[in-house]
Amino acid sequence: MQKFTLIQTLLREAKRPLLFKELNYANEANFEKAKNKLLTSQDLAQFLWCGHYDGVHSSLTLVEKLAEIFGLELDVEIALAQIYNAKRQIFSDAYLYIDTNFTKGSTPLFAIAMMSEQRYISLSGYEKLYFKSKKEQLRLIGEIVKAQYQARPRLELFGEVTGYKLHLCKENYSFDTNGKLTDKVINEQIATIKF
């Protein structure tokens, strides 16, 4: 059993007034919110990733203090969760831009701006990309591209898909519709409306 899971179990079973005081909370509502957030987290990495601060504890200091109270050594799990979250951070900004044969013609700018979101695929949820070499990541992303194209070879309003541009770690890569890397330069066409 992971120690974070053990902390969750011990927290569920703990006598609230005693624990409330040991954690230095003056406001019981803040303690309950922190407790509920910790108890509903799938794992330590998720709890640290989602963040928490209630005026007394951050997510990190809360879990460290609970580990201290329950007499558990949590440093290794915290370090591993932080490494995992660092990888998650790298992919939080990664995305694929879908290139098409679109020409504006008489299409209203408002419609283009409203539909532009469908041209982006976020890679933040693709955990299978974490802890892989760049070569392996590009191969896996090629598989994502190929599957994406097979599922959706045409975008409403924008037309036939002609390629994909990957933005990862401030670098750009181009893929054809078969998921193969290409030298094609793909420029993102962005339409915005300011009110």
Short mmCIF file of the C-alpha atoms (twelve columns), coordinates in Angstrom:
data_MODEL
# 
_entry.id   MODEL 
# 
loop_
_atom_site.group_PDB 
_atom_site.id 
_atom_site.type_symbol 
_atom_site.label_atom_id 
_atom_site.label_alt_id 
_atom_site.label_comp_id 
_atom_site.label_asym_id 
_atom_site.label_seq_id 
_atom_site.Cartn_x 
_atom_site.Cartn_y 
_atom_site.Cartn_z 
_atom_site.pdbx_PDB_model_num 
ATOM 1   C CA . MET A 1   0.000   0.000  0.000   1 
ATOM 2   C CA . GLN A 2   1.299   3.435  -0.880  1 
ATOM 3   C CA . LYS A 3   1.842   5.711  2.074   1 
ATOM 4   C CA . PHE A 4   -0.407  8.415  0.588   1 
ATOM 5   C CA . THR A 5   -3.248  5.863  0.462   1 
ATOM 6   C CA . LEU A 6   -2.477  5.008  4.073   1 
ATOM 7   C CA . ILE A 7   -2.656  8.705  4.977   1 
ATOM 8   C CA . GLN A 8   -6.078  8.879  3.302   1 
ATOM 9   C CA . THR A 9   -7.257  5.861  5.327   1 
ATOM 10  C CA . LEU A 10  -5.881  7.232  8.593   1 
ATOM 11  C CA . LEU A 11  -7.428  10.639 7.859   1 
ATOM 12  C CA . ARG A 12  -10.861 9.062  7.333   1 
ATOM 13  C CA . GLU A 13  -10.580 7.263  10.678  1 
ATOM 14  C CA . ALA A 14  -8.982  10.103 12.677  1 
ATOM 15  C CA . LYS A 15  -10.831 11.936 15.432  1 
ATOM 16  C CA . ARG A 16  -11.482 15.321 13.863  1 
ATOM 17  C CA . PRO A 17  -11.048 17.645 16.891  1 
ATOM 18  C CA . LEU A 18  -7.616  16.250 17.737  1 
ATOM 19  C CA . LEU A 19  -6.391  16.302 14.159  1 
ATOM 20  C CA . PHE A 20  -7.931  19.722 13.564  1 
ATOM 21  C CA . LYS A 21  -5.799  21.163 16.354  1 
ATOM 22  C CA . GLU A 22  -2.625  19.332 15.376  1 
ATOM 23  C CA . LEU A 23  -2.857  20.798 11.866  1 
ATOM 24  C CA . ASN A 24  -3.129  24.351 13.315  1 
ATOM 25  C CA . TYR A 25  -6.497  25.124 11.716  1 
ATOM 26  C CA . ALA A 26  -8.553  27.899 13.285  1 
ATOM 27  C CA . ASN A 27  -11.387 27.510 10.788  1 
ATOM 28  C CA . GLU A 28  -13.067 24.095 10.742  1 
ATOM 29  C CA . ALA A 29  -14.588 24.725 7.304   1 
ATOM 30  C CA . ASN A 30  -11.092 25.168 5.814   1 
ATOM 31  C CA . PHE A 31  -9.989  21.921 7.419   1 
ATOM 32  C CA . GLU A 32  -12.993 20.048 5.982   1 
ATOM 33  C CA . LYS A 33  -12.336 21.405 2.478   1 
ATOM 34  C CA . ALA A 34  -8.673  20.397 2.673   1 
ATOM 35  C CA . LYS A 35  -9.591  16.985 4.051   1 
ATOM 36  C CA . ASN A 36  -12.183 16.351 1.322   1 
ATOM 37  C CA . LYS A 37  -9.792  17.405 -1.421  1 
ATOM 38  C CA . LEU A 38  -7.116  15.060 -0.100  1 
ATOM 39  C CA . LEU A 39  -9.548  12.167 0.345   1 
ATOM 40  C CA . THR A 40  -10.958 12.480 -3.184  1 
ATOM 41  C CA . SER A 41  -7.544  12.594 -4.867  1 
ATOM 42  C CA . GLN A 42  -6.634  9.451  -6.809  1 
ATOM 43  C CA . ASP A 43  -3.020  9.657  -5.775  1 
ATOM 44  C CA . LEU A 44  -0.372  11.966 -4.362  1 
ATOM 45  C CA . ALA A 45  0.658   13.307 -7.778  1 
ATOM 46  C CA . GLN A 46  -2.913  14.371 -8.513  1 
ATOM 47  C CA . PHE A 47  -3.280  16.024 -5.089  1 
ATOM 48  C CA . LEU A 48  -0.065  17.998 -5.579  1 
ATOM 49  C CA . TRP A 49  -0.923  18.801 -9.228  1 
ATOM 50  C CA . CYS A 50  -4.368  20.203 -8.472  1 
ATOM 51  C CA . GLY A 51  -2.880  22.442 -5.840  1 
ATOM 52  C CA . HIS A 52  -4.387  23.607 -2.633  1 
ATOM 53  C CA . TYR A 53  -3.867  26.530 -0.299  1 
ATOM 54  C CA . ASP A 54  -6.239  27.447 2.499   1 
ATOM 55  C CA . GLY A 55  -4.281  30.045 4.464   1 
ATOM 56  C CA . VAL A 56  -2.736  27.366 6.679   1 
ATOM 57  C CA . HIS A 57  -1.398  24.662 4.351   1 
ATOM 58  C CA . SER A 58  -0.543  24.139 0.704   1 
ATOM 59  C CA . SER A 59  -1.144  20.683 -0.737  1 
ATOM 60  C CA . LEU A 60  2.519   19.837 -0.116  1 
ATOM 61  C CA . THR A 61  2.716   21.147 3.461   1 
ATOM 62  C CA . LEU A 62  -0.607  19.497 4.349   1 
ATOM 63  C CA . VAL A 63  0.506   16.057 3.208   1 
ATOM 64  C CA . GLU A 64  3.921   16.526 4.863   1 
ATOM 65  C CA . LYS A 65  2.287   17.534 8.161   1 
ATOM 66  C CA . LEU A 66  -0.128  14.587 8.007   1 
ATOM 67  C CA . ALA A 67  2.778   12.219 7.342   1 
ATOM 68  C CA . GLU A 68  4.551   13.660 10.376  1 
ATOM 69  C CA . ILE A 69  1.432   13.317 12.563  1 
ATOM 70  C CA . PHE A 70  0.859   9.714  11.465  1 
ATOM 71  C CA . GLY A 71  4.577   8.852  11.753  1 
ATOM 72  C CA . LEU A 72  5.092   8.057  8.066   1 
ATOM 73  C CA . GLU A 73  8.107   8.747  5.864   1 
ATOM 74  C CA . LEU A 74  6.711   10.249 2.656   1 
ATOM 75  C CA . ASP A 75  9.786   11.911 1.100   1 
ATOM 76  C CA . VAL A 76  10.287  9.262  -1.599  1 
ATOM 77  C CA . GLU A 77  6.618   9.326  -2.686  1 
ATOM 78  C CA . ILE A 78  6.656   13.132 -2.750  1 
ATOM 79  C CA . ALA A 79  9.800   13.162 -4.894  1 
ATOM 80  C CA . LEU A 80  8.303   10.635 -7.328  1 
ATOM 81  C CA . ALA A 81  5.038   12.597 -7.513  1 
ATOM 82  C CA . GLN A 82  6.955   15.797 -8.237  1 
ATOM 83  C CA . ILE A 83  8.948   14.088 -11.005 1 
ATOM 84  C CA . TYR A 84  5.706   12.768 -12.498 1 
ATOM 85  C CA . ASN A 85  4.116   16.227 -12.282 1 
ATOM 86  C CA . ALA A 86  7.144   17.789 -13.963 1 
ATOM 87  C CA . LYS A 87  6.525   15.475 -16.934 1 
ATOM 88  C CA . ARG A 88  2.836   16.332 -16.794 1 
ATOM 89  C CA . GLN A 89  3.774   20.027 -16.926 1 
ATOM 90  C CA . ILE A 90  5.810   19.491 -20.092 1 
ATOM 91  C CA . PHE A 91  2.747   18.049 -21.812 1 
ATOM 92  C CA . SER A 92  0.240   20.516 -20.356 1 
ATOM 93  C CA . ASP A 93  1.149   22.970 -23.130 1 
ATOM 94  C CA . ALA A 94  1.694   20.365 -25.870 1 
ATOM 95  C CA . TYR A 95  -0.842  20.240 -28.678 1 
ATOM 96  C CA . LEU A 96  -1.476  19.218 -32.252 1 
ATOM 97  C CA . TYR A 97  -2.723  21.806 -34.722 1 
ATOM 98  C CA . ILE A 98  -4.806  20.378 -37.564 1 
ATOM 99  C CA . ASP A 99  -3.902  21.824 -40.958 1 
ATOM 100 C CA . THR A 100 -6.570  21.805 -43.669 1 
ATOM 101 C CA . ASN A 101 -7.143  22.982 -47.224 1 
ATOM 102 C CA . PHE A 102 -9.242  25.885 -45.879 1 
ATOM 103 C CA . THR A 103 -9.563  29.161 -47.760 1 
ATOM 104 C CA . LYS A 104 -11.565 31.960 -46.203 1 
ATOM 105 C CA . GLY A 105 -13.573 33.004 -49.230 1 
ATOM 106 C CA . SER A 106 -16.842 34.487 -48.027 1 
ATOM 107 C CA . THR A 107 -16.828 32.675 -44.671 1 
ATOM 108 C CA . PRO A 108 -17.600 35.164 -41.887 1 
ATOM 109 C CA . LEU A 109 -14.660 35.826 -39.553 1 
ATOM 110 C CA . PHE A 110 -16.944 35.299 -36.560 1 
ATOM 111 C CA . ALA A 111 -17.733 31.740 -37.716 1 
ATOM 112 C CA . ILE A 112 -14.040 31.008 -38.268 1 
ATOM 113 C CA . ALA A 113 -13.157 32.254 -34.790 1 
ATOM 114 C CA . MET A 114 -15.953 30.271 -33.152 1 
ATOM 115 C CA . MET A 115 -14.952 27.033 -34.898 1 
ATOM 116 C CA . SER A 116 -11.151 27.411 -34.558 1 
ATOM 117 C CA . GLU A 117 -11.037 25.370 -31.359 1 
ATOM 118 C CA . GLN A 118 -11.724 22.177 -33.332 1 
ATOM 119 C CA . ARG A 119 -8.328  22.591 -35.009 1 
ATOM 120 C CA . TYR A 120 -6.453  21.853 -31.767 1 
ATOM 121 C CA . ILE A 121 -5.862  18.587 -29.923 1 
ATOM 122 C CA . SER A 122 -4.386  18.890 -26.447 1 
ATOM 123 C CA . LEU A 123 -1.821  16.263 -25.478 1 
ATOM 124 C CA . SER A 124 -2.009  16.991 -21.752 1 
ATOM 125 C CA . GLY A 125 -3.943  13.795 -21.010 1 
ATOM 126 C CA . TYR A 126 -1.692  11.403 -22.919 1 
ATOM 127 C CA . GLU A 127 0.235   9.834  -20.039 1 
ATOM 128 C CA . LYS A 128 1.743   7.193  -22.306 1 
ATOM 129 C CA . LEU A 129 4.019   9.949  -23.657 1 
ATOM 130 C CA . TYR A 130 5.618   10.618 -20.259 1 
ATOM 131 C CA . PHE A 131 9.086   9.203  -19.541 1 
ATOM 132 C CA . LYS A 132 9.764   8.298  -23.157 1 
ATOM 133 C CA . SER A 133 12.630  9.360  -25.398 1 
ATOM 134 C CA . LYS A 134 11.905  12.102 -27.934 1 
ATOM 135 C CA . LYS A 135 12.052  9.497  -30.718 1 
ATOM 136 C CA . GLU A 136 9.501   7.282  -28.956 1 
ATOM 137 C CA . GLN A 137 7.269   10.272 -28.166 1 
ATOM 138 C CA . LEU A 138 7.238   11.285 -31.836 1 
ATOM 139 C CA . ARG A 139 6.413   7.710  -32.860 1 
ATOM 140 C CA . LEU A 140 3.507   7.570  -30.396 1 
ATOM 141 C CA . ILE A 141 2.261   10.995 -31.484 1 
ATOM 142 C CA . GLY A 142 2.413   9.731  -35.072 1 
ATOM 143 C CA . GLU A 143 0.036   6.936  -34.022 1 
ATOM 144 C CA . ILE A 144 -2.273  9.515  -32.417 1 
ATOM 145 C CA . VAL A 145 -2.202  11.574 -35.630 1 
ATOM 146 C CA . LYS A 146 -2.987  8.549  -37.794 1 
ATOM 147 C CA . ALA A 147 -5.901  7.493  -35.560 1 
ATOM 148 C CA . GLN A 148 -7.179  11.060 -35.412 1 
ATOM 149 C CA . TYR A 149 -7.117  11.373 -39.200 1 
ATOM 150 C CA . GLN A 150 -8.889  8.047  -39.690 1 
ATOM 151 C CA . ALA A 151 -11.594 9.098  -37.245 1 
ATOM 152 C CA . ARG A 152 -11.945 12.611 -38.651 1 
ATOM 153 C CA . PRO A 153 -10.463 13.276 -42.115 1 
ATOM 154 C CA . ARG A 154 -12.515 16.438 -42.549 1 
ATOM 155 C CA . LEU A 155 -13.257 19.344 -40.217 1 
ATOM 156 C CA . GLU A 156 -16.557 21.143 -40.428 1 
ATOM 157 C CA . LEU A 157 -16.044 24.569 -42.018 1 
ATOM 158 C CA . PHE A 158 -12.283 24.054 -42.522 1 
ATOM 159 C CA . GLY A 159 -12.386 21.189 -45.014 1 
ATOM 160 C CA . GLU A 160 -10.085 18.247 -45.679 1 
ATOM 161 C CA . VAL A 161 -7.268  17.600 -43.209 1 
ATOM 162 C CA . THR A 162 -3.867  17.894 -44.910 1 
ATOM 163 C CA . GLY A 163 -1.470  17.497 -41.985 1 
ATOM 164 C CA . TYR A 164 -0.733  18.118 -38.335 1 
ATOM 165 C CA . LYS A 165 1.680   20.396 -36.527 1 
ATOM 166 C CA . LEU A 166 2.977   19.277 -33.136 1 
ATOM 167 C CA . HIS A 167 3.972   21.917 -30.596 1 
ATOM 168 C CA . LEU A 168 6.030   20.277 -27.836 1 
ATOM 169 C CA . CYS A 169 8.619   21.857 -25.524 1 
ATOM 170 C CA . LYS A 170 8.868   25.000 -27.679 1 
ATOM 171 C CA . GLU A 171 9.649   22.847 -30.727 1 
ATOM 172 C CA . ASN A 172 7.443   22.204 -33.740 1 
ATOM 173 C CA . TYR A 173 7.159   19.050 -35.829 1 
ATOM 174 C CA . SER A 174 4.993   18.350 -38.864 1 
ATOM 175 C CA . PHE A 175 3.157   15.108 -39.571 1 
ATOM 176 C CA . ASP A 176 1.324   13.945 -42.657 1 
ATOM 177 C CA . THR A 177 -2.081  12.298 -42.346 1 
ATOM 178 C CA . ASN A 178 -0.445  8.855  -42.006 1 
ATOM 179 C CA . GLY A 179 1.391   9.950  -38.857 1 
ATOM 180 C CA . LYS A 180 4.802   10.230 -40.531 1 
ATOM 181 C CA . LEU A 181 7.141   13.142 -39.798 1 
ATOM 182 C CA . THR A 182 7.523   15.556 -42.727 1 
ATOM 183 C CA . ASP A 183 9.482   18.698 -43.568 1 
ATOM 184 C CA . LYS A 184 6.308   20.581 -44.432 1 
ATOM 185 C CA . VAL A 185 6.040   23.960 -42.735 1 
ATOM 186 C CA . ILE A 186 2.584   24.377 -41.232 1 
ATOM 187 C CA . ASN A 187 1.544   27.840 -40.132 1 
ATOM 188 C CA . GLU A 188 -1.307  28.042 -37.662 1 
ATOM 189 C CA . GLN A 189 -4.212  30.095 -38.938 1 
ATOM 190 C CA . ILE A 190 -5.763  31.823 -35.969 1 
ATOM 191 C CA . ALA A 191 -8.879  33.973 -35.962 1 
ATOM 192 C CA . THR A 192 -9.770  35.974 -32.871 1 
ATOM 193 C CA . ILE A 193 -12.515 38.419 -32.085 1 
ATOM 194 C CA . LYS A 194 -12.145 41.083 -29.411 1 
ATOM 195 C CA . PHE A 195 -15.153 42.670 -27.796 1 
# 
